[in-house]
Coordinates of C-alpha atoms and ligand atoms in Angstrom, one line a residue:
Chain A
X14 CA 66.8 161.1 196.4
X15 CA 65.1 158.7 199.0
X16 CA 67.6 155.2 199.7
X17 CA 65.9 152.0 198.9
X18 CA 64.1 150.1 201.1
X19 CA 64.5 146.8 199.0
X20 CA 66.6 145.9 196.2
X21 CA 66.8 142.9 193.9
X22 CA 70.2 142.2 192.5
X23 CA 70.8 139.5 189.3
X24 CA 68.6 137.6 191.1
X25 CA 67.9 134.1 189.1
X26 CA 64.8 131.5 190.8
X27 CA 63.8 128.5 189.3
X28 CA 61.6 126.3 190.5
X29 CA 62.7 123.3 188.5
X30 CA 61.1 124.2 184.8
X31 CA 62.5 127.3 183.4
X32 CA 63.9 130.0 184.8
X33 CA 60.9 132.4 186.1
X34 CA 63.2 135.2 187.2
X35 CA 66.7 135.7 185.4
X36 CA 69.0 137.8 186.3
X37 CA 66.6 140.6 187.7
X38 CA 67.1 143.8 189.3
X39 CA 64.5 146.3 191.0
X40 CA 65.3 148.9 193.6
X41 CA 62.1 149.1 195.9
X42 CA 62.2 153.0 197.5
X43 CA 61.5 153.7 200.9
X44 CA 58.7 155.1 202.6
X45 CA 56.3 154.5 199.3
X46 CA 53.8 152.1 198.4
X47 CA 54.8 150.0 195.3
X48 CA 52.2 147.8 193.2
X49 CA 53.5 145.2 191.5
X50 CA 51.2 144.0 188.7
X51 CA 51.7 141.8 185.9
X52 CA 49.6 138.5 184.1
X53 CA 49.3 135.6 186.3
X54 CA 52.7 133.5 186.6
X55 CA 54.8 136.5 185.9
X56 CA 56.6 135.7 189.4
X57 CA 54.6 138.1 191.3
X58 CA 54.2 136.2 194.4
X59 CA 58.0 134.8 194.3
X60 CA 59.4 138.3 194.2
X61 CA 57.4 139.0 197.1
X62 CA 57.9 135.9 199.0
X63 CA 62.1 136.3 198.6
X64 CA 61.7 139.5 200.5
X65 CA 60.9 137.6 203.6
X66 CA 62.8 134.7 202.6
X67 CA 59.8 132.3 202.3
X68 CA 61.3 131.8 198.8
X69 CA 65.1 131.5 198.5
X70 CA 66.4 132.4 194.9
X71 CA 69.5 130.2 193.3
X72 CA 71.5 133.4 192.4
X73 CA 71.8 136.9 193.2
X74 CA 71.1 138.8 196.4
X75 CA 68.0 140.4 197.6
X76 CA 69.6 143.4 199.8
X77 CA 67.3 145.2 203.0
X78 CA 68.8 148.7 203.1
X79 CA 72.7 147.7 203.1
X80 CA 72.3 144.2 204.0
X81 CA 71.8 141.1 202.0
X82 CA 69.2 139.4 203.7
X83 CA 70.6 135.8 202.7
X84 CA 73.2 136.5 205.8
X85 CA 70.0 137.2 208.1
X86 CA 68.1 134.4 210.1
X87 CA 65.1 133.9 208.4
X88 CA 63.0 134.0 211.5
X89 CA 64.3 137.3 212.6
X90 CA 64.3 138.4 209.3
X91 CA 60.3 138.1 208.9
X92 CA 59.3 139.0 212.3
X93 CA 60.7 142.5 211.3
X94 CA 58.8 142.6 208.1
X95 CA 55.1 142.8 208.2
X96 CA 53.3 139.8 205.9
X97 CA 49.7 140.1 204.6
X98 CA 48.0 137.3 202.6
X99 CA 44.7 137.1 200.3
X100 CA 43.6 134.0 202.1
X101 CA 44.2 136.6 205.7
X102 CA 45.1 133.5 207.8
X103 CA 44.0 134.9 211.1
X104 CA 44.3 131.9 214.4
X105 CA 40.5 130.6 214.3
X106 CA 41.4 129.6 218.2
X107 CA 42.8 133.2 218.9
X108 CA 41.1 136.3 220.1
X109 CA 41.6 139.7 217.5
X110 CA 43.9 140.7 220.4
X111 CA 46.4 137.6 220.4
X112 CA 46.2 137.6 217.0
X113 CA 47.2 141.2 216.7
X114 CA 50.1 141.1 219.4
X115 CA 51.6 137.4 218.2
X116 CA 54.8 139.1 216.2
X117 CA 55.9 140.8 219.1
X118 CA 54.8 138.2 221.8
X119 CA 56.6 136.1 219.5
X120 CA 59.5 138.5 220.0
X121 CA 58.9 138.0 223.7
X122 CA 57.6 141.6 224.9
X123 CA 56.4 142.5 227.8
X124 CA 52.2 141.8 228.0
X125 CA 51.5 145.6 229.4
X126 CA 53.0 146.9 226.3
X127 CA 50.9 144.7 223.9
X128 CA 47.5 145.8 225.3
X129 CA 47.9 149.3 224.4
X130 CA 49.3 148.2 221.5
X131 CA 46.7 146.1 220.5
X132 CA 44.0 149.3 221.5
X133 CA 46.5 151.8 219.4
X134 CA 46.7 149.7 216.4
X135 CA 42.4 148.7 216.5
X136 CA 42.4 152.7 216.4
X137 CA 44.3 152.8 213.4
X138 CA 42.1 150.5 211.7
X139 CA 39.1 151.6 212.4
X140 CA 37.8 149.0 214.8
X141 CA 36.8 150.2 218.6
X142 CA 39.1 148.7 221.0
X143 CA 37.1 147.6 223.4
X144 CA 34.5 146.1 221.5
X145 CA 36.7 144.0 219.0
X146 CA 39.4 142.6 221.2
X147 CA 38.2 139.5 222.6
X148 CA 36.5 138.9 219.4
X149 CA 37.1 135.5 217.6
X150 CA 37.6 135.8 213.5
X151 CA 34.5 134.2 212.6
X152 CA 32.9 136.7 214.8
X153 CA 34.1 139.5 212.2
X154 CA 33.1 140.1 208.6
X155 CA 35.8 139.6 205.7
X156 CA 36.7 143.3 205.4
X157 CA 37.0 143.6 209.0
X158 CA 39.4 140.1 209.2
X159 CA 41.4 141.7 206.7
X160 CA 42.0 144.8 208.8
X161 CA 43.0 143.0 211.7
X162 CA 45.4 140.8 209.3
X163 CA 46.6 144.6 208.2
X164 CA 47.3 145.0 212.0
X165 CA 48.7 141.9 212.9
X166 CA 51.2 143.1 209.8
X167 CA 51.8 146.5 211.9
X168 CA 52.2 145.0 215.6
X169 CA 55.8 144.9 215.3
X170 CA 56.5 148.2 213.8
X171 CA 58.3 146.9 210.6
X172 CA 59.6 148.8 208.2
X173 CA 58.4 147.3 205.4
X174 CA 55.0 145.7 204.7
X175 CA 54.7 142.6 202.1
X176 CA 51.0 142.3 200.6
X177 CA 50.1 139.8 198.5
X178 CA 46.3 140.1 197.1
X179 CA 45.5 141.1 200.0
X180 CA 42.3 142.7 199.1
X181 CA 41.6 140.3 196.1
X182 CA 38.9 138.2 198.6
X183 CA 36.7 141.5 199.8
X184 CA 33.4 142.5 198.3
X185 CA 34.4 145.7 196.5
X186 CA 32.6 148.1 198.7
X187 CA 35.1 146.5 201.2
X188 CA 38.0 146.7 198.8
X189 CA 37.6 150.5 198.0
X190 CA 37.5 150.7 201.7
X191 CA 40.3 149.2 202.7
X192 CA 42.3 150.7 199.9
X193 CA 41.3 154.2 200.8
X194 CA 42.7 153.2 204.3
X195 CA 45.6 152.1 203.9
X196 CA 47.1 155.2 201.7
X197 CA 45.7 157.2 204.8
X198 CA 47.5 154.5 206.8
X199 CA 50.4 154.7 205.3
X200 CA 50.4 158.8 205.4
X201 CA 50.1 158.1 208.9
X202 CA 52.5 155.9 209.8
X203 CA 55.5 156.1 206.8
X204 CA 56.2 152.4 205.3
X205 CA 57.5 150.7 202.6
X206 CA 54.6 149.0 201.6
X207 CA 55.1 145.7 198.6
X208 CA 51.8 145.3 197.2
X209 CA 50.9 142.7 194.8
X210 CA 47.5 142.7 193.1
X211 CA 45.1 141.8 190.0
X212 CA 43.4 145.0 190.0
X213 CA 45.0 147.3 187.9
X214 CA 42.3 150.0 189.5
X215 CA 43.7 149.0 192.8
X216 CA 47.3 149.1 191.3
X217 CA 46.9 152.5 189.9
X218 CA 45.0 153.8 193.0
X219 CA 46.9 153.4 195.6
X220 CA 50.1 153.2 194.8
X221 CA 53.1 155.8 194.6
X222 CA 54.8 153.5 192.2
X223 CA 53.7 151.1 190.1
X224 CA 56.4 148.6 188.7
X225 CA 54.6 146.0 185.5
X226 CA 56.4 142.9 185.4
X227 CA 56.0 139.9 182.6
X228 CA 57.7 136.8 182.2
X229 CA 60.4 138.0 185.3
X230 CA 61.1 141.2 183.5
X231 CA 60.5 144.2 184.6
X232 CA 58.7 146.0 181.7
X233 CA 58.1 149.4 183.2
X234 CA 58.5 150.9 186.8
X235 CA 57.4 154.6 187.6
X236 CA 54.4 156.7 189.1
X237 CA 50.7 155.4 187.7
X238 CA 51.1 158.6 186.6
X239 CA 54.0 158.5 184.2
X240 CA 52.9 155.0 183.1
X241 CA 49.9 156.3 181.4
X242 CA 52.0 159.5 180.2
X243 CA 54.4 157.5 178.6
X244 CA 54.1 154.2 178.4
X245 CA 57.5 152.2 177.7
X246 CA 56.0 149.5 175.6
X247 CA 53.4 148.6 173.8
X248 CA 52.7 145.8 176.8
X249 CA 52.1 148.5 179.2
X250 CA 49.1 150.3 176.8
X251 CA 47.9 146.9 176.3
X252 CA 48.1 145.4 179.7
X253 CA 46.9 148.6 181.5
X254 CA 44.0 148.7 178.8
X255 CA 43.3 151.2 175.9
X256 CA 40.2 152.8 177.7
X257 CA 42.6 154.3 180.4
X258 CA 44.8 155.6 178.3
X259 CA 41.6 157.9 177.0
X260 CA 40.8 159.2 180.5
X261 CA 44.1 160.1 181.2
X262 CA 44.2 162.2 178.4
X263 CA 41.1 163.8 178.6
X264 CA 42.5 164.5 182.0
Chain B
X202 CA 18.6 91.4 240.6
X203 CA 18.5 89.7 243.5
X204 CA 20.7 87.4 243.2
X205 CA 23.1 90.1 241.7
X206 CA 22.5 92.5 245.1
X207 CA 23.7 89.1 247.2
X208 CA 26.7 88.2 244.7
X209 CA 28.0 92.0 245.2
X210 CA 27.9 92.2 248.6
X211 CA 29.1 88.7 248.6
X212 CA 32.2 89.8 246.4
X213 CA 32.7 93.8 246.4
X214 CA 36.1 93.2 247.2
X215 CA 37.3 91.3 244.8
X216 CA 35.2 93.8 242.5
X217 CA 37.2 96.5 243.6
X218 CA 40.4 94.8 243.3
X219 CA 39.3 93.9 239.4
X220 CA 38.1 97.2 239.1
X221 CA 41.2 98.7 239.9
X222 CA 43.3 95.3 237.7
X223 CA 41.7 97.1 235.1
X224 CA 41.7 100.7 235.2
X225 CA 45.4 100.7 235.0
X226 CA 45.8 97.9 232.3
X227 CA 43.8 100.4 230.5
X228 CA 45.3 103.8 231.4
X229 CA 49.0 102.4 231.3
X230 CA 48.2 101.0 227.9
X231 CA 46.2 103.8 226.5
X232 CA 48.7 106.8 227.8
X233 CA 51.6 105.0 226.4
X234 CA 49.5 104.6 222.8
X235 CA 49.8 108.2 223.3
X236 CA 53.0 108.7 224.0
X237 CA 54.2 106.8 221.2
X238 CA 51.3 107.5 218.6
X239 CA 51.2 111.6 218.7
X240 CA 54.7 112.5 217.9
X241 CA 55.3 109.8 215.6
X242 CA 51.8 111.4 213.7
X243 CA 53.6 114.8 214.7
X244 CA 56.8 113.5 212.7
X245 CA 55.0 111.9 209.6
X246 CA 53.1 114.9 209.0
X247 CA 56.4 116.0 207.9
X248 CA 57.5 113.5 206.2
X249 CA 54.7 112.5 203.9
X250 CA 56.7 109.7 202.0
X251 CA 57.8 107.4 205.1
X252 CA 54.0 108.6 206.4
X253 CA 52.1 106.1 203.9
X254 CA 54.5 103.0 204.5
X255 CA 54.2 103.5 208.5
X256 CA 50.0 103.8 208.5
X257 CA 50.1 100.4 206.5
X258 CA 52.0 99.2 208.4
X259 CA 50.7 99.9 211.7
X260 CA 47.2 99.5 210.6
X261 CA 47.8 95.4 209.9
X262 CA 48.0 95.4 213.7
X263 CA 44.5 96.7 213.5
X264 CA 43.5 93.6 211.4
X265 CA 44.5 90.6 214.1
X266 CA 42.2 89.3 216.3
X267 CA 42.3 90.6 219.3
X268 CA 42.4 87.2 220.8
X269 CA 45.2 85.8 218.4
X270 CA 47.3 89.4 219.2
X271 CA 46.9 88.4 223.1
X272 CA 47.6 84.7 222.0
X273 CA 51.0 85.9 220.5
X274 CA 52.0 87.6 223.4
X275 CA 52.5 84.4 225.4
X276 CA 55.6 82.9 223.7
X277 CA 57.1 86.9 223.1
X278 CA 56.4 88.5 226.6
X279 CA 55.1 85.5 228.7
X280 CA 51.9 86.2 230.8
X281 CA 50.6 89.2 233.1
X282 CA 50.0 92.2 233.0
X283 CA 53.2 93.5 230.7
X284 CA 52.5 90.9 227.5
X285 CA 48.9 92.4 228.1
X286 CA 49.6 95.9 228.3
X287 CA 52.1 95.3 225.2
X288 CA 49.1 94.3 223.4
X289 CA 46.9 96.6 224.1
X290 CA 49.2 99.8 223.3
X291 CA 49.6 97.7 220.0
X292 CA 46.2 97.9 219.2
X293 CA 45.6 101.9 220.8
X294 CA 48.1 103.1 218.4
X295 CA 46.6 103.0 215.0
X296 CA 43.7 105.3 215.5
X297 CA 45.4 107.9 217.7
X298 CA 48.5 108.1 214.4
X299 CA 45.7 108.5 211.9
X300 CA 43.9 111.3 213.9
X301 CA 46.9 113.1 214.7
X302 CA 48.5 112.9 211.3
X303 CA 45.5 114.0 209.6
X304 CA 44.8 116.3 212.1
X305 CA 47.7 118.3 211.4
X306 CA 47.9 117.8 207.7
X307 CA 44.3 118.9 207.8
X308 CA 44.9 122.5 209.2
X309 CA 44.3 125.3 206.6
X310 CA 48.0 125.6 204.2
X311 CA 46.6 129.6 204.9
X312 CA 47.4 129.3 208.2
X313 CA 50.6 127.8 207.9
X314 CA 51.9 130.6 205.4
X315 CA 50.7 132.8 207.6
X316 CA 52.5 131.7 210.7
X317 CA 55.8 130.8 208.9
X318 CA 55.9 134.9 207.2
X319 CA 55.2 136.3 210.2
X320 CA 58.7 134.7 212.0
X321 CA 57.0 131.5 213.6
X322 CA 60.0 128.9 214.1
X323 CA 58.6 125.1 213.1
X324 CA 58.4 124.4 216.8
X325 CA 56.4 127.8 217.4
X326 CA 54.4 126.8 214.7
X327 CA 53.5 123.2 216.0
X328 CA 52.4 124.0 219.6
X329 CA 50.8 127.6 218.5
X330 CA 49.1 126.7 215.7
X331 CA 48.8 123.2 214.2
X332 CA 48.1 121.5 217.5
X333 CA 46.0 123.3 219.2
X334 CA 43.8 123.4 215.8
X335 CA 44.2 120.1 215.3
X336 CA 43.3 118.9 218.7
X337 CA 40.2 118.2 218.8
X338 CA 40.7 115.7 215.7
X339 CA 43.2 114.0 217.7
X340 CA 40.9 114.1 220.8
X341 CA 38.8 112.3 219.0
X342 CA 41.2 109.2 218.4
X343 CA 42.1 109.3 222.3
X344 CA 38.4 108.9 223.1
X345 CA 37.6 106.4 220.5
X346 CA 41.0 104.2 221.7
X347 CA 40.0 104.6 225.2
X348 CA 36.7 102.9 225.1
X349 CA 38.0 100.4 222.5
X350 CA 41.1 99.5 225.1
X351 CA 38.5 99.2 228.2
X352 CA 36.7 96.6 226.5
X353 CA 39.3 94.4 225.1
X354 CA 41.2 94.6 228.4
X355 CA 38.1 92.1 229.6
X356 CA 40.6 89.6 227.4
X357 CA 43.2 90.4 229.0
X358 CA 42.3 87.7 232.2
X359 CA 43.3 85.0 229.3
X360 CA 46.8 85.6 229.7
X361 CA 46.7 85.9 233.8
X362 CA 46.8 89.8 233.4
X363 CA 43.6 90.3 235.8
X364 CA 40.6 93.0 235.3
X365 CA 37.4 92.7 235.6
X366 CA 37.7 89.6 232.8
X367 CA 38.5 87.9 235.8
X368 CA 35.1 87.9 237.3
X369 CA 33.7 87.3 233.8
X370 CA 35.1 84.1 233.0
X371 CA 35.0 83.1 236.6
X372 CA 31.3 83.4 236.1
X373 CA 31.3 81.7 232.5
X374 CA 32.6 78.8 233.9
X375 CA 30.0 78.8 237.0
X376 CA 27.2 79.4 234.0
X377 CA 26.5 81.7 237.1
X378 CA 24.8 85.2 235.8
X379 CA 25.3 86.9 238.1
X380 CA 28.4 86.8 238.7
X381 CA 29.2 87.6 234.7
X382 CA 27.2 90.4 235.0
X383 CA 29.2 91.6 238.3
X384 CA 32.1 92.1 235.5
X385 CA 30.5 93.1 232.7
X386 CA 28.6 95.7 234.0
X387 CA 31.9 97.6 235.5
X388 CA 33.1 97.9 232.2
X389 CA 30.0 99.0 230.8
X390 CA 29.6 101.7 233.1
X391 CA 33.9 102.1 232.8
X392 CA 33.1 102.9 229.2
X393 CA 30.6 105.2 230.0
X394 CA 32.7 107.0 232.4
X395 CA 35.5 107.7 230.6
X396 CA 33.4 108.8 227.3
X397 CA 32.0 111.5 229.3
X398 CA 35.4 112.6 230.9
X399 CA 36.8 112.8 227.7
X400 CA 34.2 114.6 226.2
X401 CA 33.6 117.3 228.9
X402 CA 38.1 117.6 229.0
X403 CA 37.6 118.2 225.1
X404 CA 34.8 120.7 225.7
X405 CA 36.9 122.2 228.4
X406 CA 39.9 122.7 226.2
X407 CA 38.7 123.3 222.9
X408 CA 39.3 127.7 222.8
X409 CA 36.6 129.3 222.4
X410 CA 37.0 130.3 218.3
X411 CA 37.4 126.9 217.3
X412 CA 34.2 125.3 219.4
X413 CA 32.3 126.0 216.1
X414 CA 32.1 123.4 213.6
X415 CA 32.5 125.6 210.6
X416 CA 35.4 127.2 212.3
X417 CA 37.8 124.0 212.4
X418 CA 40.4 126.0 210.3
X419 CA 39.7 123.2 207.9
X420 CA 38.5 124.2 205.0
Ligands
LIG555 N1 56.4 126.0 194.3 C1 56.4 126.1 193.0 N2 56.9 125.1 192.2 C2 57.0 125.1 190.9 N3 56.6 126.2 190.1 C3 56.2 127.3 190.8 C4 56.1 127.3 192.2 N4 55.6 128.5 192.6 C5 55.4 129.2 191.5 N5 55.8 128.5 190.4 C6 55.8 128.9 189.0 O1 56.5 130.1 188.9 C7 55.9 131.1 188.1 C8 55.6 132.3 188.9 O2 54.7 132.1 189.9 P1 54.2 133.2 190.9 O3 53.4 132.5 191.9 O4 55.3 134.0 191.4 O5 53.3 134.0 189.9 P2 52.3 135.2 190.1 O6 52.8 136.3 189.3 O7 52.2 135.5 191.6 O8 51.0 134.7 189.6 P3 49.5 135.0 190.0 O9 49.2 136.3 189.5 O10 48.7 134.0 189.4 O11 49.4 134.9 191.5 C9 54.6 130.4 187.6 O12 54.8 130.0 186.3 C10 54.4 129.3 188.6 O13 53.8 128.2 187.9
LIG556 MG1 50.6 135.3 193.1

């Protein structure tokens, strides 16, 4: 039985019309990827964004391992928790290398450290060290931005890894890319990775659990695998689509 | 030409003197628009509300006359340099706010999320991200105020404040040429100067990624 990385509990937000998440709970494991999924304005992007505390909710407590992070400094708080976003909002007026090393310069280390860090973690992603670092980000295609947001996400050595559309922008040759990456990534380097998309594809793909949320609830939360087995609801069939369903089956 | 080669050597000088009269009328007053301009646009950028009522506000001071503004001066500050200097950090101030408030405002939201979920305090996040992006907007207002305040500091001589206005209205009433064109040409050429300064400093600090237009992380 792995612990949980993240857990939501009674947690109540409302931005001012309507509750959008009421009293809800979700345990987040460790060590897996999780895809959130769910029609647009389910409260994707506020779950996410009150795991780093971007988005504070009015009630309940949003717990990282034992602790409930509404006792942690914010700052510190998201400087251990790696953040990627669909727009990728890399510096324009930094190099690939200061924008890959700013969480821990940030954090104040030590500028011999960063450079191999910088070289280890362009490794990871696929991009050759020396050719990329001094690199500005409109010297870089889109996929190969998004890597070095992925990275920039990593510098630190978080735990847990927040992803919001991240590959959503990306030509899909890019996209299958990056996805196949990042669940060799993560096989690599163990995190608790919070992935939000609009791709059920991508949703299903990559992810070791798959939690379907609509209208703040969650509807159903398991492996893509037992999703399509036994789908909770009749939402799930529908939302998932009928056609996938089939190829399970003939599976 | 001549006659302007005989009045210079004739005067160089009191040129210099001028020349110097207003290079610090101008600097003092231009600096201090600075001073007072870029962390109020700093502030308003926060505070978008108060932002609109301060712009109006300061922008009236853009519609005086410069003459009238200098006039008004006299029965506030007296004459001299400080009533002159008072005026012309009035008038500096409006296009340096405007830059640097929509400077900042005008940096990608993106960017700011970005910087915010990665642990950036609001300080961290003004002098790492929004400024030096926004720089080159606000740049842009320093330069445009600098040549404005070289030129109206020629009005400055009408409340005793010196310059190279001086010379010019010494000449105006000599209906001597030459000698208006011993201080009107400084300024010309001041103007000149300091446009080129300013743009090579921008050049110079501008990094690298941003020196493209496209780039601006305004989108
Ligand atoms: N800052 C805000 N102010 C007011 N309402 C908001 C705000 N942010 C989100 N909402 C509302 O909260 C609900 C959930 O928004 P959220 O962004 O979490 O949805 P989402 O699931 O991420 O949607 P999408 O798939 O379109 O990104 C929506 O109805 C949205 O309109
Ligand atoms: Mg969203």
């Amino acid at each position: 039985m792995s612990q949980a990385a993240v857990e939501f509990q009674q947690v109540t937000k409302n931005y001012g019309s309507g509750n959008v998440l009421e009293n809800f709970n979700l345990v987040i494991p460790k060590e897996k990827i999780v895809t959130i999924i769910g029609p647009s304005g389910c409260g994707k992007t506020t779950l996410l964004k009150m795991i780093n505390r971007l988005i504070e909710p009015e009630a309940g407590s949003v717990l990282l391992g034992q602790q409930d992070i509404g006792e942690l400094n914010p700052v510190e708080l998201r400087r251990s928790i790696g953040y990627v976003i669909q727009q990728i909002g890399l510096f324009p007026h930094m190099t690939v290398e200061q924008n890959i090393s700013i969480v821990p310069r940030l954090k104040g280390e030590k500028k011999e450290h960063l450079v191999a860090r910088t070289a280890e973690l362009l490794q990871l992603i696929g991009l050759e060290p020396e050719q990329y670092r001094g690199r500005y980000p409109h010297e870089l295609s889109g996929g190969q931005q998004q890597r070095i947001g992925v990275a920039r996400a990593l510098a630190a050595n978080p735990s847990i890894i927040l992803m919001d559309e991240p590959f959503s922008a990306l030509d899909p040759i890019s996209r299958v890319q990056l996805q196949k990456e990042l669940i060799k990534l993560n096989e690599q380097v163990r995190k608790t990775i919070v992935f939000v998309t609009h791709d059920i594809d991508e949703a299903l793909k990559i992810a070791d659990i798959v939690v379907l949320l609509k209208g703040g609830q969650v509807i159903q939360q398991g492996s893509p695998k037992e999703l399509l087995e036994r789908p909770a609801h009749e939402f799930v069939r529908e939302f998932l689509g009928q056609e996938r369903f089939q190829l399970a089956y003939s599976i | 030409m001549h006659q302007l080669w005989t009045t210079f050597q004739a005067s160089w000088e009191v040129l210099l003197e001028k020349t110097q009269e207003h290079i610090y009328l101008s600097l003092v007053s231009v600096v201090l628009a600075c001073l007072i301009a870029i962390p109020l646009g700093i502030y308003l950028s926060t505070h978008r509300r108060l932002a609109n009522s301060v712009i109006t506000t300061v922008s009236v001071i853009q519609t005086i006359p410069s003459l009238a503004l200098f006039g008004f001066m006299i029965p506030l500050l007296g004459i001299g340099p400080k009533p002159a200097i008072f005026a012309l950090t009035l008038y500096a101030l409006m296009p340096i706010l405007q830059n640097t408030y929509v400077g900042i405002n005008g940096v990608n939201p993106a960017l700011i999320e970005a910087g915010k979920g990665l642990g950036m305090t609001r300080w961290q996040l003004l002098w790492i991200v929004q400024l030096p992006i926004a720089r080159v907007v606000i740049m842009a207002g320093v330069r445009l105020v600098a040549v404005q305040t070289i030129s109206m500091a020629t009005i400055a001589t009408y409340i005793a404040a010196g310059g190279l206005g001086d010379i010019i209205t010494n000449g105006m009433s000599m209906m001597d040429t030459p000698t208006i064109l011993l201080g009107a040409i400084p300024v010309s050429l001041l103007v000149i100067l300091i446009n080129i300064l300013l743009l090579q400093l921008n050049r110079w600090l501008t990094p690298k990624g941003l020196s493209d237009e496209k780039t601006s992380g305004q989108h």
